[in-house]
Amino acid sequence: MSKSIINLQSVENQQLLTITPPNTGLSLQGTLEIPGDKSISHRALMLGAIAEGETIIEGLLLGEDPRSTAECFRAMGAEISPLNSQKVTVQGIGLGQLQEPSDVLNAGNSGTTMRLMLGLLASHPDRLFCVTGDASLRSRPMSRVIKPLQAMGAQIWGRKHNSLAPLAIQGQTLKPIHYHSPIASAQVKSCILLAGLMTDGQTTVTEPALSRDHSERMLQAFGATLEIESKTNSVTITGHPKLTGQKVIVPGDISSAAFWLVAASIVQGSELLIENVGINRTRTGILEALKMMEADITLENERVITGEPVADLRVKSSPLKACTIEGEIIPRLIDEIPILAVAAIFAQGKTIIKDAAELRVKESDRLAVIASQLSKMGAKISELPDGLEITGGTPLNGADVDSCSDHRIAMSLAIAALRAKGKTIISGAEAAAISYPEFVGTLEHLLFS
Ligand code: S3P
């Protein structure tokens, strides 16, 4: 363990993370567990709240985003135990029973909270809901869920012609539709399926490529009837199911594991065993991409835990090669592109990432932000309209960089800093707490020099 490499300082409402790697001899070693999957954590809280009876969630992510979800559903009548232990209980209030909250619902920084919740709110007749979020979330497009909800009969008002939060929702009895989504988005798909829970009939969502399917799995586990047509990437839900509280064990988040997979790959002499990682195939694009780059990663102890496949991942450092990442794999690694860009800086040759324009409307414009911040460190990286072009093999120098309040950018820059010459200062490092509150502590613990 090497504390002098890492320094975390609070300065005027933000954290500065300073990383000063030694010139030689640094490696990452050890066995670790990562925090619970963010997507599964949100869904377990939401379905627990609208089911009948008690839901027990083990391994819930205790990050800022699930806290926003818990706060919103508490305000609508669900009893959720404090998010201070990895075992959280939810006393469900039953389908259609969300109460009109006495104040604005605040989804914080969380797109998943806002978009999934909108499907539920829009389908609760005779109740008015107001929803907002932080500055980042208030600039993210909501029309992608508002338009299909309006086609179901929803009444929603928002800024910029009903496309931006804050939003007001007058709940209605909705009608089922077949929605052909123009984008592969689990948030859009899940929003429509949740709205479909309260309709008389069958609601179908078809997407152009398969996005993460945690909603489908968990809805079925809670008792909903779903038909899945994998050839056409279509899911159909039947309205008015009986949802019953369940025990959910949340696996570790592969999106958080990705930082260690890349860190151990690029820092010579490293070896890590990352235990209990979710390996649902709608999320394992990162493993496929790193394999194309010739990373040394093996899966051990594969098993299924409450309907989700899980494994331990062993990663050893190895020379990486450039590759092209495009097409149907993109939705399966959408959140890992910033850290993949870091891997590409240390890979021999030119890596091209395409078909990833969605990154421009995440917590930040991730294509612009990762390119500008890594460029400050000397990386050869440029933006494409829908991706990135990265020429590997140029050594990095420490620099002053900024997370731009984006959790995945903060952590990606910290991993890049491990291979830079000299000191890197990352401002806005507190953003990591959105999905990985223990990130800096774990980094300190894994570093040997
Ligand atoms: C998520 C879906 C993805 C992902 C986000 C979490 C989810 O967003 O980027 O971090 O839990 O459904 P999109 O559906 O917008 O692709």
GROMACS .gro file of C-alpha atoms and ligand atoms in nm:
model
  465
    1MET     CA    1   0.000   0.000   0.000
    2SER     CA    2   0.133   0.341  -0.084
    3LYS     CA    3  -0.038   0.644   0.067
    4SER     CA    4   0.212   0.905  -0.055
    5ILE     CA    5   0.104   0.841  -0.417
    6ILE     CA    6  -0.255   0.946  -0.350
    7ASN     CA    7  -0.377   1.262  -0.181
    8LEU     CA    8  -0.738   1.370  -0.146
    9GLN     CA    9  -0.808   1.727  -0.037
   10SER     CA   10  -1.132   1.919   0.008
   11VAL     CA   11  -1.113   2.270  -0.134
   12GLU     CA   12  -1.421   2.494  -0.157
   13ASN     CA   13  -1.700   2.236  -0.200
   14GLN     CA   14  -1.496   2.008  -0.418
   15GLN     CA   15  -1.233   1.740  -0.383
   16LEU     CA   16  -0.894   1.752  -0.547
   17LEU     CA   17  -0.740   1.412  -0.605
   18THR     CA   18  -0.362   1.427  -0.654
   19ILE     CA   19  -0.184   1.125  -0.796
   20THR     CA   20   0.196   1.119  -0.809
   21PRO     CA   21   0.319   0.781  -0.930
   22PRO     CA   22   0.680   0.684  -0.863
   23ASN     CA   23   0.910   0.663  -1.169
   24THR     CA   24   0.937   0.285  -1.142
   25GLY     CA   25   0.805  -0.012  -0.951
   26LEU     CA   26   0.434   0.075  -0.922
   27SER     CA   27   0.180  -0.208  -0.950
   28LEU     CA   28  -0.172  -0.300  -0.843
   29GLN     CA   29  -0.205  -0.618  -0.639
   30GLY     CA   30  -0.476  -0.793  -0.443
   31THR     CA   31  -0.828  -0.928  -0.424
   32LEU     CA   32  -1.122  -0.691  -0.412
   33GLU     CA   33  -1.497  -0.667  -0.424
   34ILE     CA   34  -1.663  -0.383  -0.605
   35PRO     CA   35  -1.985  -0.200  -0.512
   36GLY     CA   36  -2.325  -0.326  -0.624
   37ASP     CA   37  -2.449  -0.279  -0.978
   38LYS     CA   38  -2.604   0.065  -1.020
   39SER     CA   39  -2.868  -0.038  -1.275
   40ILE     CA   40  -2.982  -0.337  -1.069
   41SER     CA   41  -2.982  -0.130  -0.747
   42HIS     CA   42  -3.222   0.130  -0.895
   43ARG     CA   43  -3.454  -0.140  -1.025
   44ALA     CA   44  -3.458  -0.334  -0.697
   45LEU     CA   45  -3.559  -0.018  -0.506
   46MET     CA   46  -3.828   0.077  -0.760
   47LEU     CA   47  -3.983  -0.267  -0.801
   48GLY     CA   48  -3.963  -0.321  -0.425
   49ALA     CA   49  -4.159   0.002  -0.377
   50ILE     CA   50  -4.441  -0.090  -0.617
   51ALA     CA   51  -4.467  -0.459  -0.522
   52GLU     CA   52  -4.675  -0.604  -0.241
   53GLY     CA   53  -4.488  -0.707   0.073
   54GLU     CA   54  -4.125  -0.682   0.170
   55THR     CA   55  -3.823  -0.675  -0.061
   56ILE     CA   56  -3.483  -0.744   0.088
   57ILE     CA   57  -3.189  -0.614  -0.113
   58GLU     CA   58  -2.839  -0.738  -0.038
   59GLY     CA   59  -2.535  -0.569  -0.188
   60LEU     CA   60  -2.720  -0.251  -0.286
   61LEU     CA   61  -2.494   0.023  -0.424
   62LEU     CA   62  -2.471   0.286  -0.150
   63GLY     CA   63  -2.387   0.558  -0.402
   64GLU     CA   64  -2.550   0.894  -0.463
   65ASP     CA   65  -2.767   0.773  -0.754
   66PRO     CA   66  -2.954   0.494  -0.568
   67ARG     CA   67  -2.994   0.738  -0.277
   68SER     CA   68  -3.183   0.969  -0.513
   69THR     CA   69  -3.411   0.682  -0.616
   70ALA     CA   70  -3.474   0.585  -0.252
   71GLU     CA   71  -3.558   0.947  -0.157
   72CYS     CA   72  -3.808   0.982  -0.444
   73PHE     CA   73  -3.993   0.660  -0.360
   74ARG     CA   74  -3.996   0.739   0.014
   75ALA     CA   75  -4.164   1.069  -0.076
   76MET     CA   76  -4.436   0.867  -0.253
   77GLY     CA   77  -4.506   0.638   0.042
   78ALA     CA   78  -4.262   0.344   0.023
   79GLU     CA   79  -4.079   0.261   0.344
   80ILE     CA   80  -3.713   0.207   0.263
   81SER     CA   81  -3.462   0.140   0.540
   82PRO     CA   82  -3.161   0.377   0.563
   83LEU     CA   83  -2.903   0.324   0.291
   84ASN     CA   84  -2.620   0.274   0.538
   85SER     CA   85  -2.584  -0.102   0.532
   86GLN     CA   86  -2.557  -0.333   0.236
   87LYS     CA   87  -2.885  -0.496   0.339
   88VAL     CA   88  -3.177  -0.268   0.267
   89THR     CA   89  -3.546  -0.349   0.312
   90VAL     CA   90  -3.832  -0.198   0.116
   91GLN     CA   91  -4.194  -0.222   0.231
   92GLY     CA   92  -4.383  -0.214  -0.097
   93ILE     CA   93  -4.709  -0.023  -0.130
   94GLY     CA   94  -4.852  -0.215  -0.427
   95LEU     CA   95  -4.895  -0.145  -0.798
   96GLY     CA   96  -5.074   0.182  -0.871
   97GLN     CA   97  -5.045   0.301  -0.511
   98LEU     CA   98  -4.770   0.566  -0.535
   99GLN     CA   99  -4.892   0.872  -0.345
  100GLU     CA  100  -4.884   1.228  -0.470
  101PRO     CA  101  -4.570   1.373  -0.306
  102SER     CA  102  -4.596   1.700  -0.116
  103ASP     CA  103  -4.283   1.841  -0.282
  104VAL     CA  104  -4.078   1.819  -0.601
  105LEU     CA  105  -3.910   1.481  -0.659
  106ASN     CA  106  -3.536   1.528  -0.701
  107ALA     CA  107  -3.351   1.269  -0.911
  108GLY     CA  108  -3.014   1.439  -0.846
  109ASN     CA  109  -2.759   1.337  -1.109
  110SER     CA  110  -2.940   1.017  -1.204
  111GLY     CA  111  -3.086   0.973  -1.553
  112THR     CA  112  -3.200   0.622  -1.463
  113THR     CA  113  -3.402   0.751  -1.165
  114MET     CA  114  -3.575   1.019  -1.370
  115ARG     CA  115  -3.646   0.822  -1.686
  116LEU     CA  116  -3.762   0.498  -1.524
  117MET     CA  117  -3.970   0.682  -1.265
  118LEU     CA  118  -4.146   0.884  -1.537
  119GLY     CA  119  -4.305   0.564  -1.669
  120LEU     CA  120  -4.453   0.496  -1.327
  121LEU     CA  121  -4.564   0.853  -1.251
  122ALA     CA  122  -4.733   0.906  -1.589
  123SER     CA  123  -4.950   0.598  -1.528
  124HIS     CA  124  -5.086   0.700  -1.183
  125PRO     CA  125  -5.422   0.872  -1.254
  126ASP     CA  126  -5.539   1.170  -1.050
  127ARG     CA  127  -5.197   1.255  -0.912
  128LEU     CA  128  -4.966   1.540  -1.001
  129PHE     CA  129  -4.589   1.496  -0.980
  130CYS     CA  130  -4.305   1.745  -1.032
  131VAL     CA  131  -3.959   1.609  -1.105
  132THR     CA  132  -3.622   1.781  -1.123
  133GLY     CA  133  -3.252   1.703  -1.098
  134ASP     CA  134  -2.910   1.867  -1.079
  135ALA     CA  135  -2.773   2.096  -1.352
  136SER     CA  136  -2.640   1.802  -1.555
  137LEU     CA  137  -2.967   1.608  -1.543
  138ARG     CA  138  -3.170   1.922  -1.625
  139SER     CA  139  -2.973   1.947  -1.950
  140ARG     CA  140  -3.022   1.582  -2.057
  141PRO     CA  141  -3.287   1.491  -2.314
  142MET     CA  142  -3.613   1.364  -2.166
  143SER     CA  143  -3.810   1.370  -2.493
  144ARG     CA  144  -3.685   1.020  -2.567
  145VAL     CA  145  -3.920   0.896  -2.292
  146ILE     CA  146  -4.178   1.175  -2.298
  147LYS     CA  147  -4.272   1.116  -2.665
  148PRO     CA  148  -4.356   0.745  -2.630
  149LEU     CA  149  -4.533   0.814  -2.300
  150GLN     CA  150  -4.742   1.081  -2.474
  151ALA     CA  151  -4.830   0.822  -2.741
  152MET     CA  152  -4.969   0.615  -2.452
  153GLY     CA  153  -5.178   0.916  -2.341
  154ALA     CA  154  -4.945   1.071  -2.081
  155GLN     CA  155  -4.964   1.440  -1.990
  156ILE     CA  156  -4.620   1.583  -1.927
  157TRP     CA  157  -4.492   1.941  -1.940
  158GLY     CA  158  -4.131   2.053  -1.936
  159ARG     CA  159  -3.889   2.321  -2.048
  160LYS     CA  160  -3.781   2.354  -2.413
  161HIS     CA  161  -4.098   2.213  -2.570
  162ASN     CA  162  -4.138   1.932  -2.317
  163SER     CA  163  -3.787   1.800  -2.352
  164LEU     CA  164  -3.601   1.914  -2.037
  165ALA     CA  165  -3.660   1.890  -1.661
  166PRO     CA  166  -3.805   2.024  -1.439
  167LEU     CA  167  -4.111   1.831  -1.551
  168ALA     CA  168  -4.473   1.825  -1.436
  169ILE     CA  169  -4.668   1.503  -1.485
  170GLN     CA  170  -5.044   1.474  -1.453
  171GLY     CA  171  -5.099   1.100  -1.409
  172GLN     CA  172  -5.343   0.933  -1.650
  173THR     CA  173  -5.485   0.594  -1.739
  174LEU     CA  174  -5.250   0.498  -2.020
  175LYS     CA  175  -5.312   0.278  -2.321
  176PRO     CA  176  -5.072   0.009  -2.443
  177ILE     CA  177  -4.858   0.075  -2.753
  178HIS     CA  178  -4.592  -0.094  -2.961
  179TYR     CA  179  -4.297   0.144  -2.946
  180HIS     CA  180  -4.014   0.118  -3.199
  181SER     CA  181  -3.732   0.299  -3.021
  182PRO     CA  182  -3.484   0.476  -3.251
  183ILE     CA  183  -3.205   0.418  -2.994
  184ALA     CA  184  -3.085   0.114  -2.801
  185SER     CA  185  -3.150   0.250  -2.452
  186ALA     CA  186  -3.236   0.048  -2.144
  187GLN     CA  187  -3.370   0.361  -1.980
  188VAL     CA  188  -3.621   0.417  -2.262
  189LYS     CA  189  -3.715   0.049  -2.278
  190SER     CA  190  -3.758   0.026  -1.899
  191CYS     CA  191  -3.963   0.347  -1.878
  192ILE     CA  192  -4.215   0.214  -2.133
  193LEU     CA  193  -4.230  -0.132  -1.973
  194LEU     CA  194  -4.296   0.024  -1.629
  195ALA     CA  195  -4.571   0.241  -1.781
  196GLY     CA  196  -4.711  -0.075  -1.941
  197LEU     CA  197  -4.758  -0.230  -1.595
  198MET     CA  198  -5.067  -0.014  -1.542
  199THR     CA  199  -5.229  -0.048  -1.887
  200ASP     CA  200  -5.511  -0.280  -1.998
  201GLY     CA  201  -5.332  -0.499  -2.251
  202GLN     CA  202  -4.987  -0.559  -2.390
  203THR     CA  203  -4.714  -0.299  -2.431
  204THR     CA  204  -4.420  -0.379  -2.661
  205VAL     CA  205  -4.083  -0.210  -2.702
  206THR     CA  206  -3.859  -0.292  -2.998
  207GLU     CA  207  -3.506  -0.154  -3.001
  208PRO     CA  208  -3.244  -0.143  -3.280
  209ALA     CA  209  -2.986  -0.338  -3.073
  210LEU     CA  210  -3.015  -0.512  -2.739
  211SER     CA  211  -2.959  -0.286  -2.437
  212ARG     CA  212  -2.912  -0.410  -2.080
  213ASP     CA  213  -3.197  -0.640  -1.978
  214HIS     CA  214  -3.202  -0.604  -1.599
  215SER     CA  215  -3.558  -0.468  -1.601
  216GLU     CA  216  -3.686  -0.768  -1.794
  217ARG     CA  217  -3.517  -1.012  -1.555
  218MET     CA  218  -3.629  -0.837  -1.240
  219LEU     CA  219  -3.987  -0.771  -1.356
  220GLN     CA  220  -4.023  -1.144  -1.424
  221ALA     CA  221  -3.873  -1.231  -1.084
  222PHE     CA  222  -4.132  -1.002  -0.915
  223GLY     CA  223  -4.418  -1.176  -1.102
  224ALA     CA  224  -4.479  -0.979  -1.423
  225THR     CA  225  -4.553  -1.159  -1.750
  226LEU     CA  226  -4.305  -1.074  -2.026
  227GLU     CA  227  -4.253  -1.213  -2.373
  228ILE     CA  228  -3.907  -1.168  -2.515
  229GLU     CA  229  -3.847  -1.193  -2.890
  230SER     CA  230  -3.469  -1.193  -2.919
  231LYS     CA  231  -3.458  -1.200  -3.301
  232THR     CA  232  -3.621  -0.856  -3.318
  233ASN     CA  233  -3.500  -0.719  -2.981
  234SER     CA  234  -3.862  -0.686  -2.869
  235VAL     CA  235  -4.013  -0.717  -2.520
  236THR     CA  236  -4.383  -0.731  -2.442
  237ILE     CA  237  -4.531  -0.678  -2.097
  238THR     CA  238  -4.888  -0.760  -1.994
  239GLY     CA  239  -5.061  -0.500  -1.778
  240HIS     CA  240  -5.185  -0.536  -1.419
  241PRO     CA  241  -4.965  -0.823  -1.293
  242LYS     CA  242  -4.943  -0.911  -0.924
  243LEU     CA  243  -4.596  -0.798  -0.817
  244THR     CA  244  -4.464  -0.958  -0.498
  245GLY     CA  245  -4.163  -0.845  -0.291
  246GLN     CA  246  -3.849  -1.055  -0.341
  247LYS     CA  247  -3.501  -1.108  -0.206
  248VAL     CA  248  -3.254  -0.952  -0.449
  249ILE     CA  249  -2.879  -1.005  -0.427
  250VAL     CA  250  -2.709  -0.734  -0.630
  251PRO     CA  251  -2.388  -0.843  -0.806
  252GLY     CA  252  -2.082  -0.617  -0.830
  253ASP     CA  253  -2.100  -0.358  -1.106
  254ILE     CA  254  -1.897  -0.452  -1.414
  255SER     CA  255  -1.889  -0.080  -1.501
  256SER     CA  256  -1.695  -0.021  -1.176
  257ALA     CA  257  -1.481  -0.333  -1.228
  258ALA     CA  258  -1.379  -0.184  -1.565
  259PHE     CA  259  -1.153   0.073  -1.394
  260TRP     CA  260  -0.951  -0.204  -1.228
  261LEU     CA  261  -0.949  -0.420  -1.542
  262VAL     CA  262  -0.785  -0.136  -1.732
  263ALA     CA  263  -0.563  -0.022  -1.443
  264ALA     CA  264  -0.416  -0.369  -1.394
  265SER     CA  265  -0.379  -0.418  -1.771
  266ILE     CA  266  -0.175  -0.098  -1.824
  267VAL     CA  267   0.037  -0.087  -1.506
  268GLN     CA  268   0.318  -0.340  -1.551
  269GLY     CA  269   0.353  -0.621  -1.297
  270SER     CA  270  -0.009  -0.594  -1.174
  271GLU     CA  271  -0.248  -0.876  -1.089
  272LEU     CA  272  -0.597  -0.836  -0.941
  273LEU     CA  273  -0.879  -1.074  -0.858
  274ILE     CA  274  -1.211  -0.888  -0.873
  275GLU     CA  275  -1.476  -1.096  -0.700
  276ASN     CA  276  -1.848  -1.121  -0.758
  277VAL     CA  277  -1.884  -0.921  -1.081
  278GLY     CA  278  -2.209  -0.927  -1.282
  279ILE     CA  279  -2.142  -1.073  -1.627
  280ASN     CA  280  -2.487  -1.041  -1.785
  281ARG     CA  281  -2.413  -1.055  -2.160
  282THR     CA  282  -2.588  -0.724  -2.220
  283ARG     CA  283  -2.306  -0.570  -2.011
  284THR     CA  284  -1.993  -0.764  -2.106
  285GLY     CA  285  -1.891  -0.561  -2.410
  286ILE     CA  286  -1.599  -0.431  -2.201
  287LEU     CA  287  -1.462  -0.785  -2.163
  288GLU     CA  288  -1.493  -0.845  -2.538
  289ALA     CA  289  -1.327  -0.513  -2.623
  290LEU     CA  290  -1.038  -0.571  -2.382
  291LYS     CA  291  -0.998  -0.923  -2.521
  292MET     CA  292  -0.972  -0.774  -2.874
  293MET     CA  293  -0.699  -0.551  -2.728
  294GLU     CA  294  -0.524  -0.868  -2.599
  295ALA     CA  295  -0.575  -0.795  -2.230
  296ASP     CA  296  -0.509  -1.091  -1.998
  297ILE     CA  297  -0.846  -1.146  -1.827
  298THR     CA  298  -0.991  -1.478  -1.711
  299LEU     CA  299  -1.333  -1.559  -1.569
  300GLU     CA  300  -1.340  -1.787  -1.263
  301ASN     CA  301  -1.616  -1.939  -1.051
  302GLU     CA  302  -1.902  -1.857  -1.290
  303ARG     CA  303  -2.244  -1.885  -1.124
  304VAL     CA  304  -2.599  -1.739  -1.129
  305ILE     CA  305  -2.723  -1.535  -0.830
  306THR     CA  306  -3.090  -1.426  -0.815
  307GLY     CA  307  -3.126  -1.444  -1.191
  308GLU     CA  308  -2.803  -1.264  -1.286
  309PRO     CA  309  -2.481  -1.437  -1.404
  310VAL     CA  310  -2.176  -1.359  -1.188
  311ALA     CA  311  -1.803  -1.446  -1.197
  312ASP     CA  312  -1.469  -1.353  -1.042
  313LEU     CA  313  -1.240  -1.175  -1.287
  314ARG     CA  314  -0.862  -1.221  -1.279
  315VAL     CA  315  -0.660  -0.961  -1.466
  316LYS     CA  316  -0.285  -0.943  -1.522
  317SER     CA  317  -0.092  -0.668  -1.694
  318SER     CA  318  -0.016  -0.726  -2.060
  319PRO     CA  319   0.080  -0.527  -2.370
  320LEU     CA  320  -0.236  -0.400  -2.541
  321LYS     CA  321  -0.316  -0.364  -2.910
  322ALA     CA  322  -0.544  -0.109  -3.076
  323CYS     CA  323  -0.884  -0.216  -3.210
  324THR     CA  324  -1.204  -0.081  -3.363
  325ILE     CA  325  -1.515  -0.072  -3.144
  326GLU     CA  326  -1.846  -0.011  -3.324
  327GLY     CA  327  -2.197  -0.142  -3.391
  328GLU     CA  328  -2.402  -0.370  -3.168
  329ILE     CA  329  -2.131  -0.393  -2.899
  330ILE     CA  330  -2.168  -0.020  -2.818
  331PRO     CA  331  -2.483  -0.043  -2.599
  332ARG     CA  332  -2.316  -0.333  -2.415
  333LEU     CA  333  -2.018  -0.116  -2.310
  334ILE     CA  334  -2.171   0.231  -2.329
  335ASP     CA  335  -2.060   0.338  -1.979
  336GLU     CA  336  -1.709   0.196  -2.020
  337ILE     CA  337  -1.600   0.406  -2.318
  338PRO     CA  338  -1.412   0.670  -2.111
  339ILE     CA  339  -1.199   0.401  -1.942
  340LEU     CA  340  -1.157   0.216  -2.274
  341ALA     CA  341  -1.015   0.539  -2.414
  342VAL     CA  342  -0.755   0.525  -2.136
  343ALA     CA  343  -0.670   0.165  -2.231
  344ALA     CA  344  -0.635   0.274  -2.595
  345ILE     CA  345  -0.373   0.537  -2.503
  346PHE     CA  346  -0.147   0.253  -2.393
  347ALA     CA  347  -0.233   0.019  -2.683
  348GLN     CA  348  -0.009  -0.011  -2.987
  349GLY     CA  349  -0.173   0.142  -3.295
  350LYS     CA  350  -0.486   0.346  -3.367
  351THR     CA  351  -0.810   0.266  -3.180
  352ILE     CA  352  -1.134   0.387  -3.334
  353ILE     CA  353  -1.460   0.405  -3.140
  354LYS     CA  354  -1.771   0.469  -3.355
  355ASP     CA  355  -2.153   0.466  -3.323
  356ALA     CA  356  -2.125   0.615  -2.974
  357ALA     CA  357  -2.295   0.956  -3.019
  358GLU     CA  358  -2.507   0.868  -2.712
  359LEU     CA  359  -2.202   0.959  -2.503
  360ARG     CA  360  -2.268   1.323  -2.579
  361VAL     CA  361  -2.584   1.316  -2.363
  362LYS     CA  362  -2.454   1.127  -2.057
  363GLU     CA  363  -2.365   1.294  -1.724
  364SER     CA  364  -2.133   1.509  -1.940
  365ASP     CA  365  -2.053   1.514  -2.311
  366ARG     CA  366  -1.817   1.224  -2.252
  367LEU     CA  367  -1.660   1.232  -2.599
  368ALA     CA  368  -1.564   1.599  -2.566
  369VAL     CA  369  -1.463   1.576  -2.199
  370ILE     CA  370  -1.248   1.262  -2.214
  371ALA     CA  371  -1.074   1.388  -2.531
  372SER     CA  372  -1.002   1.734  -2.386
  373GLN     CA  373  -0.885   1.611  -2.044
  374LEU     CA  374  -0.663   1.329  -2.172
  375SER     CA  375  -0.517   1.569  -2.433
  376LYS     CA  376  -0.402   1.790  -2.145
  377MET     CA  377  -0.193   1.491  -2.032
  378GLY     CA  378  -0.039   1.457  -2.378
  379ALA     CA  379  -0.258   1.179  -2.518
  380LYS     CA  380  -0.318   1.165  -2.893
  381ILE     CA  381  -0.694   1.154  -2.885
  382SER     CA  382  -0.947   1.334  -3.101
  383GLU     CA  383  -1.323   1.349  -3.117
  384LEU     CA  384  -1.527   1.207  -3.403
  385PRO     CA  385  -1.894   1.314  -3.434
  386ASP     CA  386  -1.993   0.976  -3.288
  387GLY     CA  387  -1.677   0.850  -3.124
  388LEU     CA  388  -1.305   0.884  -3.064
  389GLU     CA  389  -0.979   0.824  -3.248
  390ILE     CA  390  -0.684   0.740  -3.024
  391THR     CA  391  -0.326   0.676  -3.126
  392GLY     CA  392  -0.159   0.469  -2.859
  393GLY     CA  393   0.197   0.466  -2.740
  394THR     CA  394   0.255   0.834  -2.655
  395PRO     CA  395   0.373   0.872  -2.294
  396LEU     CA  396   0.151   1.080  -2.065
  397ASN     CA  397   0.258   1.369  -1.843
  398GLY     CA  398   0.082   1.465  -1.522
  399ALA     CA  399  -0.149   1.767  -1.560
  400ASP     CA  400  -0.434   1.958  -1.396
  401VAL     CA  401  -0.754   1.796  -1.522
  402ASP     CA  402  -1.124   1.820  -1.443
  403SER     CA  403  -1.393   1.554  -1.399
  404CYS     CA  404  -1.654   1.805  -1.525
  405SER     CA  405  -1.874   1.660  -1.246
  406ASP     CA  406  -1.889   1.322  -1.420
  407HIS     CA  407  -1.816   1.017  -1.204
  408ARG     CA  408  -1.682   0.796  -1.482
  409ILE     CA  409  -1.456   1.073  -1.612
  410ALA     CA  410  -1.312   1.132  -1.260
  411MET     CA  411  -1.222   0.764  -1.220
  412SER     CA  412  -1.090   0.724  -1.577
  413LEU     CA  413  -0.855   1.019  -1.527
  414ALA     CA  414  -0.731   0.870  -1.198
  415ILE     CA  415  -0.639   0.546  -1.377
  416ALA     CA  416  -0.465   0.736  -1.659
  417ALA     CA  417  -0.267   0.929  -1.395
  418LEU     CA  418  -0.111   0.604  -1.270
  419ARG     CA  419   0.084   0.584  -1.598
  420ALA     CA  420   0.170   0.955  -1.628
  421LYS     CA  421   0.508   1.108  -1.555
  422GLY     CA  422   0.473   1.345  -1.260
  423LYS     CA  423   0.176   1.481  -1.069
  424THR     CA  424  -0.186   1.482  -1.190
  425ILE     CA  425  -0.447   1.685  -1.003
  426ILE     CA  426  -0.810   1.587  -1.072
  427SER     CA  427  -1.062   1.849  -0.965
  428GLY     CA  428  -1.422   1.746  -0.904
  429ALA     CA  429  -1.307   1.403  -0.779
  430GLU     CA  430  -1.609   1.386  -0.545
  431ALA     CA  431  -1.818   1.289  -0.850
  432ALA     CA  432  -1.693   0.930  -0.807
  433ALA     CA  433  -1.941   0.892  -0.518
  434ILE     CA  434  -2.228   0.875  -0.769
  435SER     CA  435  -2.142   0.514  -0.851
  436TYR     CA  436  -1.830   0.427  -0.648
  437PRO     CA  437  -1.798   0.601  -0.309
  438GLU     CA  438  -1.500   0.384  -0.204
  439PHE     CA  439  -1.301   0.436  -0.525
  440VAL     CA  440  -1.010   0.638  -0.384
  441GLY     CA  441  -0.976   0.419  -0.074
  442THR     CA  442  -0.970   0.106  -0.289
  443LEU     CA  443  -0.711   0.259  -0.523
  444GLU     CA  444  -0.486   0.337  -0.225
  445HIS     CA  445  -0.530  -0.014  -0.094
  446LEU     CA  446  -0.439  -0.182  -0.425
  447LEU     CA  447  -0.126   0.022  -0.506
  448PHE     CA  448   0.217  -0.118  -0.429
  449SER     CA  449   0.545   0.055  -0.498
  450S3P     C1  450  -2.878   0.255  -1.764
  450S3P     C2  451  -2.879   0.257  -1.900
  450S3P     C3  452  -2.777   0.326  -1.982
  450S3P     C4  453  -2.653   0.358  -1.901
  450S3P     C5  454  -2.685   0.415  -1.767
  450S3P     C6  455  -2.770   0.317  -1.687
  450S3P     C7  456  -2.986   0.185  -1.693
  450S3P     O1  457  -2.831   0.447  -2.031
  450S3P     O2  458  -2.570   0.448  -1.973
  450S3P     O3  459  -2.568   0.443  -1.694
  450S3P     O4  460  -2.970   0.155  -1.572
  450S3P     O5  461  -3.089   0.158  -1.755
  450S3P     P1  462  -2.916   0.452  -2.168
  450S3P     O6  463  -3.039   0.374  -2.150
  450S3P     O7  464  -2.948   0.598  -2.186
  450S3P     O8  465  -2.825   0.401  -2.273
   0.00000   0.00000   0.00000
